Amino acid sequence: MRMSPARIWRERGARYRLEGSKCRKCGRVFYPPKPACPYCGSLEVEKVELPKRGKVISYTIEYTVPEGYRHLAPLIIALIELENGVKVLAPLTDVKPDEVYIGMPVEATLRRIWEESDEGLIVYGIKFTPAIP
Amino acid sequence: MFVTGVGMAKIDRHYDKGFQELVHMAVKNLVNDVKLFSPEAIVVGNMMSSSLFQQDSLAALVADAIGLRGRGGFKVEAACGSGGHAIAAGYALVASGLYNQVLVIGVEKMSDYPTTTTTAALAQAADFEHEAIYGTSFVALNALVMRLYMHRYEAKREDLAIWPVRMHEHGSQNPYAQLRNKITVEDVLKSAVIADPIRLMDSSPIGDGAAAVLLASEDVAGKISDTPIQIVGVGMGSDGLDLASREDLLNPMSVRIAAEKAYKMAGVGPRDIDVAEIHDAFTITALLSIEGLGFAELGESWKLIKDGRFAAGDKPSINLSGGLKARGHPVGATGVYQVAEIAMQLRGDFPGVKVGKADYGLAMNTGGVATLTTVTILKR
Ligand SMILES: [Zn+2]
């Protein structure tokens, strides 16, 4: 996998701050951010920061992981519904696979998500940890 | 528009064969299937030649593998749906009047590398920037959907093991199938967990394959084949590349839209289809495909499968080839295999489980988690 500093910098909004988009026409808010509204087709959207708390609505424990992520296996990947109803797909961290359940409250935290090598580029992003309900 | 000839290579771990050898195998079988072979253009369905083999310009590579240097063409990429989209592109080239005879080939090599390398390349079917960047594999995305399905519709894990058992049953009689062993529900439930709740035996195998279909206009179809099969409907649809912003993960928009277009164009509905080949890369994919195509209401397909529906002898009979699960799923080639199989079913010479007398057949192929879908309807 190839990453450039420009790409990491360009993609920082969604991955560092959990920025989504809000449609200026229909008002829907969604993640990941896009330059157009996937629901009404409007080309006018604005960036909004999303709430950092939500609950797990589905998840998987991934045992066979792609190259570059082996040290993280098993990976827990969850689909999370944030407090405003927007959904986000992200890894869970600081939790054991058998502790995860549908409905589990979680909150976002900034973590290292990928590194090129010991001396290469590092990509940071949002992961979710268990939260107190 | 007619399918005037088909050819397939047995899906396997072909360590001794590259793209050219695989394509050559399939096209040699096609040449034996037709009276006249002189395609004017080549469309290649393939997903990973670039990511795994650093090879683009695939149509030129293919042309030289089958003695057709000089013919124009291109590669079509729509992840695991590349083959079905190649059929749609080939259809358009002939329907537009640009050519009378177009060769559509699907080819994929998946077995040369360790599973983790292939897994990383397959994950490129997902939204890289926001989902695959976390190490989310393609299996994991489908596993999220499967857990949601089981949760919402109260389906038990063992209920969802019936499908792969049936696919192996069908595959055991298909000489082109990669997996020809029979399995039991217990085998599925004991197999290794890849991404919970998806187990190894819920998943299509990694394999290499190539399939070819010769499309021709009405003007020349009779010269090429004594048993041309008509293509009466073609539809395409898409859904969000990412899963997070989708309206409902259990209501596959791309399948619904592609099916609506194809049914309308053919002037038929789900009840008219006698035989279908659908995309079942994972058990959950089969359920969503059956529901998206209108063969079952949302949330009902697993119950109907439990009751024995969609097996050989039912209408529609689904995946008599063994499906992606047992026939195999060389990703970019799969959609071409499906159209070849349906054409053979309608001709009555499919070499595995036969549907019997059938008028309408349907092939449904999708890339990503029902991200890019094609539906093709054929008529005897
Ligand atoms: Zn909108």
Short mmCIF file of C-alpha atoms and ligand atoms in Angstrom, two decimals:
data_model
loop_
_atom_site.label_atom_id
_atom_site.label_comp_id
_atom_site.label_asym_id
_atom_site.label_seq_id
_atom_site.Cartn_x
_atom_site.Cartn_y
_atom_site.Cartn_z
CA MET A 1 0.00 0.00 0.00
CA ARG A 2 1.28 3.45 -0.92
CA MET A 3 0.58 6.63 1.05
CA SER A 4 1.78 10.14 0.33
CA PRO A 5 2.08 12.98 2.86
CA ALA A 6 -0.21 15.05 0.62
CA ARG A 7 -2.86 12.37 0.75
CA ILE A 8 -2.72 11.96 4.52
CA TRP A 9 -2.94 15.75 4.93
CA ARG A 10 -5.82 16.05 2.45
CA GLU A 11 -7.82 13.33 4.18
CA ARG A 12 -7.30 14.68 7.71
CA GLY A 13 -10.77 16.19 8.23
CA ALA A 14 -12.72 12.95 8.19
CA ARG A 15 -10.07 10.87 9.89
CA TYR A 16 -8.77 13.21 12.62
CA ARG A 17 -11.89 15.20 13.48
CA LEU A 18 -14.70 12.91 12.30
CA GLU A 19 -15.96 15.52 9.86
CA GLY A 20 -19.02 14.67 7.83
CA SER A 21 -21.12 16.61 5.33
CA LYS A 22 -24.43 18.42 5.71
CA CYS A 23 -26.63 18.94 2.67
CA ARG A 24 -27.70 22.57 2.23
CA LYS A 25 -30.83 21.48 0.37
CA CYS A 26 -32.35 18.52 2.24
CA GLY A 27 -30.48 18.97 5.51
CA ARG A 28 -29.27 15.37 5.77
CA VAL A 29 -25.96 14.88 7.57
CA PHE A 30 -23.74 11.97 6.58
CA TYR A 31 -20.34 10.33 6.87
CA PRO A 32 -17.93 9.97 5.09
CA PRO A 33 -18.00 13.55 3.75
CA LYS A 34 -18.73 13.89 0.03
CA PRO A 35 -18.90 16.88 -2.33
CA ALA A 36 -22.54 16.08 -3.21
CA CYS A 37 -25.56 14.77 -1.30
CA PRO A 38 -26.05 11.02 -1.93
CA TYR A 39 -29.72 11.28 -0.93
CA CYS A 40 -31.17 14.25 -2.86
CA GLY A 41 -28.39 14.85 -5.38
CA SER A 42 -27.69 18.43 -4.34
CA LEU A 43 -24.21 19.69 -5.22
CA GLU A 44 -24.20 22.12 -2.27
CA VAL A 45 -22.96 20.59 0.98
CA GLU A 46 -20.94 21.93 3.91
CA LYS A 47 -18.52 20.30 6.35
CA VAL A 48 -19.76 19.60 9.86
CA GLU A 49 -18.07 18.00 12.84
CA LEU A 50 -19.98 14.96 14.07
CA PRO A 51 -20.76 13.93 17.68
CA LYS A 52 -18.10 11.68 19.16
CA ARG A 53 -20.43 9.30 20.99
CA GLY A 54 -22.70 6.58 19.68
CA LYS A 55 -23.58 2.90 19.85
CA VAL A 56 -22.56 -0.23 17.97
CA ILE A 57 -25.22 -1.41 15.50
CA SER A 58 -23.18 -4.24 13.96
CA TYR A 59 -19.63 -5.52 14.21
CA THR A 60 -17.22 -8.20 13.12
CA ILE A 61 -14.11 -9.77 14.59
CA GLU A 62 -11.68 -10.00 11.70
CA TYR A 63 -9.14 -12.83 11.99
CA THR A 64 -7.75 -12.95 8.43
CA VAL A 65 -6.52 -9.38 7.96
CA PRO A 66 -4.89 -7.70 4.94
CA GLU A 67 -1.14 -7.30 4.70
CA GLY A 68 0.17 -4.48 6.88
CA TYR A 69 -2.39 -5.03 9.67
CA ARG A 70 -1.26 -8.45 10.92
CA HIS A 71 0.06 -7.09 14.22
CA LEU A 72 -3.45 -5.80 15.01
CA ALA A 73 -5.29 -9.12 14.48
CA PRO A 74 -7.93 -9.88 15.49
CA LEU A 75 -9.32 -6.53 14.37
CA ILE A 76 -12.73 -5.45 15.63
CA ILE A 77 -14.57 -3.42 13.00
CA ALA A 78 -17.89 -1.85 13.91
CA LEU A 79 -20.71 0.06 12.31
CA ILE A 80 -21.57 2.80 14.79
CA GLU A 81 -24.62 5.02 14.97
CA LEU A 82 -23.64 8.41 16.40
CA GLU A 83 -25.92 10.38 18.71
CA ASN A 84 -27.34 12.35 15.76
CA GLY A 85 -28.16 9.18 13.80
CA VAL A 86 -25.19 9.40 11.39
CA LYS A 87 -23.41 6.08 10.84
CA VAL A 88 -19.63 5.57 10.87
CA LEU A 89 -17.57 2.49 10.15
CA ALA A 90 -14.44 2.30 12.31
CA PRO A 91 -12.34 -0.04 14.43
CA LEU A 92 -13.00 -0.59 18.14
CA THR A 93 -10.03 -0.50 20.50
CA ASP A 94 -9.33 -1.12 24.20
CA VAL A 95 -11.97 -3.85 24.28
CA LYS A 96 -11.81 -7.64 24.01
CA PRO A 97 -13.65 -9.36 21.13
CA ASP A 98 -16.05 -11.20 23.47
CA GLU A 99 -16.99 -7.98 25.28
CA VAL A 100 -18.49 -6.33 22.18
CA TYR A 101 -22.28 -6.41 21.70
CA ILE A 102 -24.92 -4.74 19.55
CA GLY A 103 -26.05 -1.61 21.40
CA MET A 104 -22.71 -1.09 23.18
CA PRO A 105 -22.08 2.64 23.87
CA VAL A 106 -18.78 3.86 22.39
CA GLU A 107 -16.83 7.10 22.01
CA ALA A 108 -14.25 8.29 19.49
CA THR A 109 -10.54 8.57 20.23
CA LEU A 110 -7.58 9.45 18.01
CA ARG A 111 -5.17 6.58 17.40
CA ARG A 112 -2.44 5.40 15.06
CA ILE A 113 -4.16 3.35 12.34
CA TRP A 114 -1.39 2.46 9.87
CA GLU A 115 2.36 2.84 9.53
CA GLU A 116 4.43 2.38 6.41
CA SER A 117 7.49 1.03 8.29
CA ASP A 118 9.48 1.88 11.42
CA GLU A 119 10.75 5.10 9.84
CA GLY A 120 8.00 5.75 7.28
CA LEU A 121 4.70 7.58 7.19
CA ILE A 122 2.16 7.16 9.97
CA VAL A 123 -1.58 7.51 9.46
CA TYR A 124 -3.73 8.57 12.40
CA GLY A 125 -7.48 8.30 12.61
CA ILE A 126 -10.56 7.77 14.75
CA LYS A 127 -11.10 4.53 16.63
CA PHE A 128 -13.89 3.95 19.13
CA THR A 129 -13.55 2.76 22.74
CA PRO A 130 -16.26 1.55 25.13
CA ALA A 131 -18.04 4.47 26.81
CA ILE A 132 -19.96 4.78 30.05
CA PRO A 133 -23.66 4.83 29.09
CA MET B 1 -28.59 -9.44 -29.55
CA PHE B 2 -27.50 -13.05 -29.13
CA VAL B 3 -25.07 -15.19 -27.20
CA THR B 4 -23.74 -17.31 -30.04
CA GLY B 5 -21.01 -19.25 -28.29
CA VAL B 6 -19.51 -19.87 -24.86
CA GLY B 7 -16.31 -21.32 -23.44
CA MET B 8 -15.05 -21.81 -19.90
CA ALA B 9 -11.89 -22.94 -18.18
CA LYS B 10 -12.20 -25.11 -15.07
CA ILE B 11 -11.66 -22.87 -12.06
CA ASP B 12 -8.67 -23.96 -10.03
CA ARG B 13 -5.36 -22.90 -8.54
CA HIS B 14 -3.66 -22.76 -11.94
CA TYR B 15 -0.10 -22.09 -10.76
CA ASP B 16 1.22 -23.07 -14.20
CA LYS B 17 -0.94 -20.64 -16.13
CA GLY B 18 -0.90 -16.85 -16.58
CA PHE B 19 -3.64 -14.62 -17.99
CA GLN B 20 -2.89 -15.66 -21.56
CA GLU B 21 -3.00 -19.40 -20.93
CA LEU B 22 -6.27 -19.15 -18.98
CA VAL B 23 -7.94 -17.06 -21.69
CA HIS B 24 -6.61 -19.42 -24.33
CA MET B 25 -8.27 -22.40 -22.58
CA ALA B 26 -11.66 -20.70 -22.42
CA VAL B 27 -11.56 -19.38 -26.00
CA LYS B 28 -10.51 -22.76 -27.44
CA ASN B 29 -13.68 -24.21 -25.93
CA LEU B 30 -15.67 -21.33 -27.41
CA VAL B 31 -14.18 -21.88 -30.87
CA ASN B 32 -15.38 -25.50 -30.69
CA ASP B 33 -18.84 -24.20 -29.79
CA VAL B 34 -19.36 -22.03 -32.90
CA LYS B 35 -19.48 -22.42 -36.70
CA LEU B 36 -17.64 -19.17 -37.33
CA PHE B 37 -15.20 -17.26 -35.09
CA SER B 38 -14.19 -13.76 -36.19
CA PRO B 39 -14.82 -11.23 -33.39
CA GLU B 40 -14.27 -7.60 -34.35
CA ALA B 41 -13.56 -6.34 -30.81
CA ILE B 42 -12.60 -7.66 -27.36
CA VAL B 43 -13.96 -6.64 -23.95
CA VAL B 44 -12.13 -8.03 -20.92
CA GLY B 45 -13.66 -8.19 -17.45
CA ASN B 46 -10.95 -8.20 -14.79
CA MET B 47 -10.41 -6.67 -11.38
CA MET B 48 -6.87 -7.20 -10.11
CA SER B 49 -4.42 -7.41 -13.03
CA SER B 50 -3.14 -3.99 -12.02
CA SER B 51 -3.02 -4.38 -8.23
CA LEU B 52 -1.59 -7.93 -8.19
CA PHE B 53 0.33 -8.21 -11.48
CA GLN B 54 1.19 -4.60 -12.40
CA GLN B 55 -0.49 -5.27 -15.75
CA ASP B 56 -2.83 -2.91 -17.58
CA SER B 57 -3.74 -2.86 -21.30
CA LEU B 58 -5.32 -6.26 -20.81
CA ALA B 59 -7.23 -6.32 -24.11
CA ALA B 60 -3.94 -6.36 -26.05
CA LEU B 61 -2.56 -9.14 -23.85
CA VAL B 62 -5.73 -11.15 -24.43
CA ALA B 63 -5.74 -10.50 -28.20
CA ASP B 64 -2.31 -12.06 -28.56
CA ALA B 65 -3.33 -15.04 -26.43
CA ILE B 66 -6.00 -15.99 -28.94
CA GLY B 67 -4.52 -14.90 -32.27
CA LEU B 68 -6.55 -11.70 -32.60
CA ARG B 69 -3.84 -9.04 -32.79
CA GLY B 70 -5.28 -5.94 -34.43
CA ARG B 71 -8.74 -6.11 -32.82
CA GLY B 72 -9.62 -3.16 -30.61
CA GLY B 73 -10.87 -3.45 -27.08
CA PHE B 74 -10.60 -2.54 -23.43
CA LYS B 75 -10.76 -3.83 -19.88
CA VAL B 76 -13.84 -3.28 -17.72
CA GLU B 77 -13.36 -2.97 -13.97
CA ALA B 78 -16.20 -3.11 -11.46
CA ALA B 79 -14.49 -5.18 -8.74
CA CYS B 80 -16.11 -8.64 -8.42
CA GLY B 81 -18.78 -7.38 -10.83
CA SER B 82 -16.31 -6.75 -13.67
CA GLY B 83 -17.51 -9.73 -15.72
CA GLY B 84 -21.17 -8.72 -15.72
CA HIS B 85 -20.20 -5.18 -16.62
CA ALA B 86 -18.02 -6.48 -19.45
CA ILE B 87 -21.13 -8.23 -20.81
CA ALA B 88 -23.04 -4.92 -20.58
CA ALA B 89 -20.21 -3.11 -22.42
CA GLY B 90 -20.05 -5.81 -25.10
CA TYR B 91 -23.82 -5.61 -25.47
CA ALA B 92 -23.57 -1.85 -26.01
CA LEU B 93 -20.86 -2.24 -28.69
CA VAL B 94 -23.08 -4.57 -30.70
CA ALA B 95 -26.41 -2.84 -29.97
CA SER B 96 -24.96 0.50 -31.10
CA GLY B 97 -24.24 -1.01 -34.50
CA LEU B 98 -20.52 -0.38 -34.16
CA TYR B 99 -19.72 -4.11 -34.44
CA ASN B 100 -21.60 -7.27 -35.37
CA GLN B 101 -19.53 -9.70 -33.33
CA VAL B 102 -17.83 -8.94 -30.00
CA LEU B 103 -15.89 -11.31 -27.75
CA VAL B 104 -16.41 -10.80 -24.02
CA ILE B 105 -13.86 -12.45 -21.76
CA GLY B 106 -13.61 -12.57 -18.00
CA VAL B 107 -10.29 -13.54 -16.47
CA GLU B 108 -8.77 -13.43 -13.01
CA LYS B 109 -5.68 -14.87 -11.33
CA MET B 110 -5.97 -14.96 -7.55
CA SER B 111 -3.96 -17.90 -6.31
CA ASP B 112 -0.37 -16.77 -6.97
CA TYR B 113 -0.02 -14.81 -3.73
CA PRO B 114 -0.55 -15.44 0.00
CA THR B 115 -4.17 -14.95 1.12
CA THR B 116 -3.32 -11.72 2.98
CA THR B 117 -1.98 -10.15 -0.24
CA THR B 118 -5.04 -11.18 -2.23
CA THR B 119 -7.25 -10.00 0.66
CA ALA B 120 -5.61 -6.56 0.52
CA ALA B 121 -6.19 -6.32 -3.24
CA LEU B 122 -9.84 -7.43 -2.88
CA ALA B 123 -10.35 -4.77 -0.19
CA GLN B 124 -9.81 -2.18 -2.94
CA ALA B 125 -13.45 -2.87 -3.86
CA ALA B 126 -14.35 -0.92 -0.72
CA ASP B 127 -13.97 2.78 0.12
CA PHE B 128 -10.25 2.87 0.78
CA GLU B 129 -10.01 6.31 2.33
CA HIS B 130 -12.66 5.76 5.00
CA GLU B 131 -13.10 2.01 5.48
CA ALA B 132 -10.31 -0.17 4.06
CA ILE B 133 -7.63 2.12 5.56
CA TYR B 134 -8.41 0.55 8.96
CA GLY B 135 -7.48 -2.92 7.68
CA THR B 136 -11.13 -3.70 7.03
CA SER B 137 -11.18 -6.66 4.67
CA PHE B 138 -13.88 -7.34 2.14
CA VAL B 139 -14.96 -10.34 4.24
CA ALA B 140 -15.28 -8.08 7.30
CA LEU B 141 -17.68 -5.73 5.50
CA ASN B 142 -19.86 -8.67 4.52
CA ALA B 143 -19.62 -10.03 8.07
CA LEU B 144 -21.00 -6.76 9.45
CA VAL B 145 -23.95 -7.09 7.09
CA MET B 146 -24.47 -10.77 8.01
CA ARG B 147 -24.56 -10.02 11.74
CA LEU B 148 -27.07 -7.24 11.13
CA TYR B 149 -29.21 -9.63 9.03
CA MET B 150 -29.17 -12.36 11.69
CA HIS B 151 -29.99 -9.79 14.38
CA ARG B 152 -32.85 -8.06 12.55
CA TYR B 153 -34.53 -11.17 11.12
CA GLU B 154 -33.69 -13.52 14.01
CA ALA B 155 -31.99 -15.99 11.69
CA LYS B 156 -29.78 -18.57 13.39
CA ARG B 157 -26.25 -19.34 12.32
CA GLU B 158 -27.22 -22.91 11.35
CA ASP B 159 -30.07 -21.61 9.15
CA LEU B 160 -27.50 -19.72 7.14
CA ALA B 161 -25.37 -22.83 6.63
CA ILE B 162 -27.91 -24.51 4.34
CA TRP B 163 -26.96 -22.41 1.31
CA PRO B 164 -23.28 -23.43 1.08
CA VAL B 165 -24.22 -27.09 1.57
CA ARG B 166 -26.58 -26.86 -1.40
CA MET B 167 -23.97 -25.06 -3.50
CA HIS B 168 -21.47 -27.86 -2.96
CA GLU B 169 -24.18 -30.38 -3.88
CA HIS B 170 -24.69 -28.56 -7.22
CA GLY B 171 -20.98 -27.95 -7.74
CA SER B 172 -20.18 -31.64 -7.30
CA GLN B 173 -21.81 -32.27 -10.69
CA ASN B 174 -20.24 -29.33 -12.57
CA PRO B 175 -16.98 -30.29 -14.32
CA TYR B 176 -15.89 -26.62 -14.37
CA ALA B 177 -16.41 -26.11 -10.62
CA GLN B 178 -13.47 -25.45 -8.31
CA LEU B 179 -14.98 -27.26 -5.29
CA ARG B 180 -16.60 -30.59 -6.10
CA ASN B 181 -16.76 -32.12 -2.62
CA LYS B 182 -20.03 -32.37 -0.70
CA ILE B 183 -20.27 -30.76 2.74
CA THR B 184 -22.69 -30.76 5.68
CA VAL B 185 -24.17 -28.01 7.86
CA GLU B 186 -21.84 -29.22 10.61
CA ASP B 187 -18.81 -28.77 8.31
CA VAL B 188 -19.84 -25.14 7.75
CA LEU B 189 -20.34 -24.47 11.46
CA LYS B 190 -16.98 -26.04 12.38
CA SER B 191 -14.93 -24.32 9.66
CA ALA B 192 -12.45 -21.58 10.54
CA VAL B 193 -13.78 -18.12 11.37
CA ILE B 194 -12.49 -15.56 8.84
CA ALA B 195 -14.42 -12.52 10.08
CA ASP B 196 -17.05 -13.46 12.63
CA PRO B 197 -19.82 -14.55 11.82
CA ILE B 198 -18.43 -15.45 8.37
CA ARG B 199 -16.62 -18.76 8.32
CA LEU B 200 -14.40 -20.28 5.66
CA MET B 201 -17.26 -22.36 4.28
CA ASP B 202 -19.53 -19.33 3.94
CA SER B 203 -16.96 -17.87 1.57
CA SER B 204 -16.20 -18.44 -2.09
CA PRO B 205 -12.76 -19.95 -2.63
CA ILE B 206 -9.71 -18.21 -4.10
CA GLY B 207 -9.13 -19.49 -7.62
CA ASP B 208 -8.07 -18.68 -11.16
CA GLY B 209 -10.38 -18.82 -14.15
CA ALA B 210 -11.46 -17.48 -17.50
CA ALA B 211 -14.73 -17.59 -19.39
CA ALA B 212 -15.70 -16.30 -22.82
CA VAL B 213 -18.97 -15.36 -24.49
CA LEU B 214 -19.40 -14.40 -28.14
CA LEU B 215 -22.08 -11.72 -28.61
CA ALA B 216 -23.53 -11.12 -32.05
CA SER B 217 -26.16 -9.04 -33.76
CA GLU B 218 -29.28 -10.64 -35.24
CA ASP B 219 -27.76 -10.23 -38.73
CA VAL B 220 -24.90 -12.65 -38.12
CA ALA B 221 -26.06 -14.80 -35.17
CA GLY B 222 -27.41 -17.56 -37.42
CA LYS B 223 -24.10 -17.86 -39.25
CA ILE B 224 -22.24 -18.38 -35.97
CA SER B 225 -24.56 -20.69 -34.10
CA ASP B 226 -27.50 -23.04 -34.69
CA THR B 227 -28.71 -22.39 -31.13
CA PRO B 228 -28.27 -18.66 -30.43
CA ILE B 229 -29.69 -17.47 -27.11
CA GLN B 230 -31.20 -14.01 -27.03
CA ILE B 231 -30.24 -11.33 -24.49
CA VAL B 232 -33.51 -9.52 -23.77
CA GLY B 233 -32.62 -7.41 -20.73
CA VAL B 234 -29.55 -5.68 -19.31
CA GLY B 235 -29.53 -3.47 -16.22
CA MET B 236 -26.91 -1.77 -14.07
CA GLY B 237 -27.13 -0.15 -10.65
CA SER B 238 -24.92 1.24 -7.91
CA ASP B 239 -24.91 1.95 -4.19
CA GLY B 240 -22.57 3.97 -1.96
CA LEU B 241 -18.95 2.86 -2.14
CA ASP B 242 -18.84 3.12 1.65
CA LEU B 243 -21.27 1.19 3.85
CA ALA B 244 -21.69 3.94 6.46
CA SER B 245 -23.79 6.31 4.33
CA ARG B 246 -26.08 3.66 2.85
CA GLU B 247 -29.78 3.97 3.61
CA ASP B 248 -30.23 0.31 4.58
CA LEU B 249 -27.51 -2.33 4.43
CA LEU B 250 -30.13 -5.07 4.12
CA ASN B 251 -31.97 -3.58 1.14
CA PRO B 252 -29.45 -3.70 -1.73
CA MET B 253 -30.25 -0.65 -3.86
CA SER B 254 -27.86 -1.54 -6.69
CA VAL B 255 -29.47 -4.96 -7.17
CA ARG B 256 -32.99 -3.55 -7.08
CA ILE B 257 -32.19 -0.86 -9.64
CA ALA B 258 -30.31 -3.21 -12.01
CA ALA B 259 -33.11 -5.79 -11.76
CA GLU B 260 -35.88 -3.23 -12.39
CA LYS B 261 -34.17 -2.03 -15.55
CA ALA B 262 -33.49 -5.56 -16.85
CA TYR B 263 -37.00 -6.87 -16.06
CA LYS B 264 -38.59 -3.83 -17.71
CA MET B 265 -36.43 -4.13 -20.83
CA ALA B 266 -37.22 -7.87 -21.09
CA GLY B 267 -40.90 -7.38 -20.34
CA VAL B 268 -40.83 -10.02 -17.59
CA GLY B 269 -40.87 -10.19 -13.78
CA PRO B 270 -39.20 -12.37 -11.14
CA ARG B 271 -41.95 -15.00 -11.50
CA ASP B 272 -41.09 -15.58 -15.16
CA ILE B 273 -37.47 -16.57 -14.49
CA ASP B 274 -36.86 -20.34 -14.73
CA VAL B 275 -33.17 -20.42 -13.87
CA ALA B 276 -30.77 -17.92 -12.35
CA GLU B 277 -27.10 -17.58 -11.52
CA ILE B 278 -26.70 -15.06 -8.70
CA HIS B 279 -23.80 -13.56 -6.81
CA ASP B 280 -23.11 -15.49 -3.60
CA ALA B 281 -19.53 -14.57 -2.72
CA PHE B 282 -20.67 -15.18 0.88
CA THR B 283 -23.82 -16.80 2.26
CA ILE B 284 -25.18 -13.37 3.18
CA THR B 285 -24.63 -12.19 -0.42
CA ALA B 286 -26.93 -14.96 -1.67
CA LEU B 287 -29.72 -13.89 0.69
CA LEU B 288 -29.50 -10.20 -0.24
CA SER B 289 -29.28 -11.04 -3.96
CA ILE B 290 -32.38 -13.27 -3.86
CA GLU B 291 -34.30 -10.54 -2.03
CA GLY B 292 -32.98 -7.72 -4.25
CA LEU B 293 -34.01 -9.60 -7.39
CA GLY B 294 -37.56 -9.95 -6.10
CA PHE B 295 -37.45 -13.75 -5.69
CA ALA B 296 -38.28 -13.21 -1.98
CA GLU B 297 -39.48 -10.41 0.29
CA LEU B 298 -36.88 -8.64 2.44
CA GLY B 299 -35.87 -10.87 5.34
CA GLU B 300 -37.62 -13.93 3.92
CA SER B 301 -35.05 -15.62 1.68
CA TRP B 302 -33.40 -17.65 4.47
CA LYS B 303 -36.75 -19.13 5.47
CA LEU B 304 -37.55 -20.08 1.86
CA ILE B 305 -34.13 -21.69 1.45
CA LYS B 306 -34.79 -23.65 4.65
CA ASP B 307 -38.06 -24.84 3.06
CA GLY B 308 -36.12 -26.12 0.05
CA ARG B 309 -36.98 -23.32 -2.33
CA PHE B 310 -34.66 -22.27 -5.23
CA ALA B 311 -33.11 -25.75 -5.47
CA ALA B 312 -33.02 -27.82 -8.66
CA GLY B 313 -36.57 -28.36 -9.88
CA ASP B 314 -37.95 -25.17 -8.33
CA LYS B 315 -38.78 -21.98 -10.25
CA PRO B 316 -36.44 -20.26 -10.30
CA SER B 317 -33.69 -22.81 -9.78
CA ILE B 318 -30.74 -20.82 -8.50
CA ASN B 319 -27.02 -21.47 -8.92
CA LEU B 320 -27.17 -24.94 -10.44
CA SER B 321 -23.48 -24.39 -11.28
CA GLY B 322 -22.63 -24.42 -7.58
CA GLY B 323 -22.54 -20.64 -7.46
CA LEU B 324 -19.56 -18.57 -6.47
CA LYS B 325 -19.33 -20.76 -3.37
CA ALA B 326 -18.57 -24.04 -5.18
CA ARG B 327 -18.20 -23.29 -8.89
CA GLY B 328 -15.67 -20.71 -7.75
CA HIS B 329 -15.26 -16.95 -7.92
CA PRO B 330 -12.30 -15.72 -9.98
CA VAL B 331 -13.66 -12.27 -9.27
CA GLY B 332 -13.51 -10.39 -12.60
CA ALA B 333 -14.44 -13.53 -14.56
CA THR B 334 -17.49 -14.61 -12.55
CA GLY B 335 -20.09 -12.54 -14.38
CA VAL B 336 -19.01 -14.03 -17.71
CA TYR B 337 -19.18 -17.58 -16.30
CA GLN B 338 -22.74 -16.85 -15.18
CA VAL B 339 -23.93 -15.69 -18.61
CA ALA B 340 -22.22 -18.67 -20.26
CA GLU B 341 -23.90 -21.04 -17.79
CA ILE B 342 -27.36 -19.52 -18.27
CA ALA B 343 -26.97 -19.67 -22.07
CA MET B 344 -26.05 -23.36 -21.78
CA GLN B 345 -28.98 -24.01 -19.45
CA LEU B 346 -31.38 -22.48 -21.99
CA ARG B 347 -29.75 -24.48 -24.81
CA GLY B 348 -30.04 -27.59 -22.66
CA ASP B 349 -26.36 -28.56 -22.78
CA PHE B 350 -25.04 -27.37 -19.41
CA PRO B 351 -22.79 -30.22 -18.23
CA GLY B 352 -23.90 -30.16 -14.57
CA VAL B 353 -27.31 -30.04 -12.84
CA LYS B 354 -29.81 -29.08 -15.58
CA VAL B 355 -32.88 -26.94 -15.15
CA GLY B 356 -34.89 -28.87 -17.73
CA LYS B 357 -37.13 -26.96 -20.12
CA ALA B 358 -36.64 -23.27 -19.51
CA ASP B 359 -37.55 -20.10 -21.37
CA TYR B 360 -36.01 -17.32 -19.28
CA GLY B 361 -32.70 -17.21 -17.42
CA LEU B 362 -31.11 -14.47 -15.34
CA ALA B 363 -27.51 -13.70 -14.38
CA MET B 364 -26.76 -11.29 -11.53
CA ASN B 365 -23.23 -10.19 -10.72
CA THR B 366 -22.06 -7.57 -8.26
CA GLY B 367 -18.83 -5.84 -7.26
CA GLY B 368 -18.14 -4.72 -3.71
CA VAL B 369 -20.83 -5.25 -1.07
CA ALA B 370 -23.59 -4.95 -3.71
CA THR B 371 -21.88 -1.73 -4.82
CA LEU B 372 -21.92 -2.14 -8.62
CA THR B 373 -24.43 -4.62 -9.99
CA THR B 374 -25.49 -5.95 -13.38
CA VAL B 375 -28.49 -8.10 -14.21
CA THR B 376 -28.70 -9.84 -17.59
CA ILE B 377 -31.83 -11.66 -18.75
CA LEU B 378 -31.61 -14.30 -21.48
CA LYS B 379 -34.35 -15.98 -23.48
CA ARG B 380 -34.39 -19.28 -25.30
ZN ZN C 1 -29.55 16.43 0.20
#
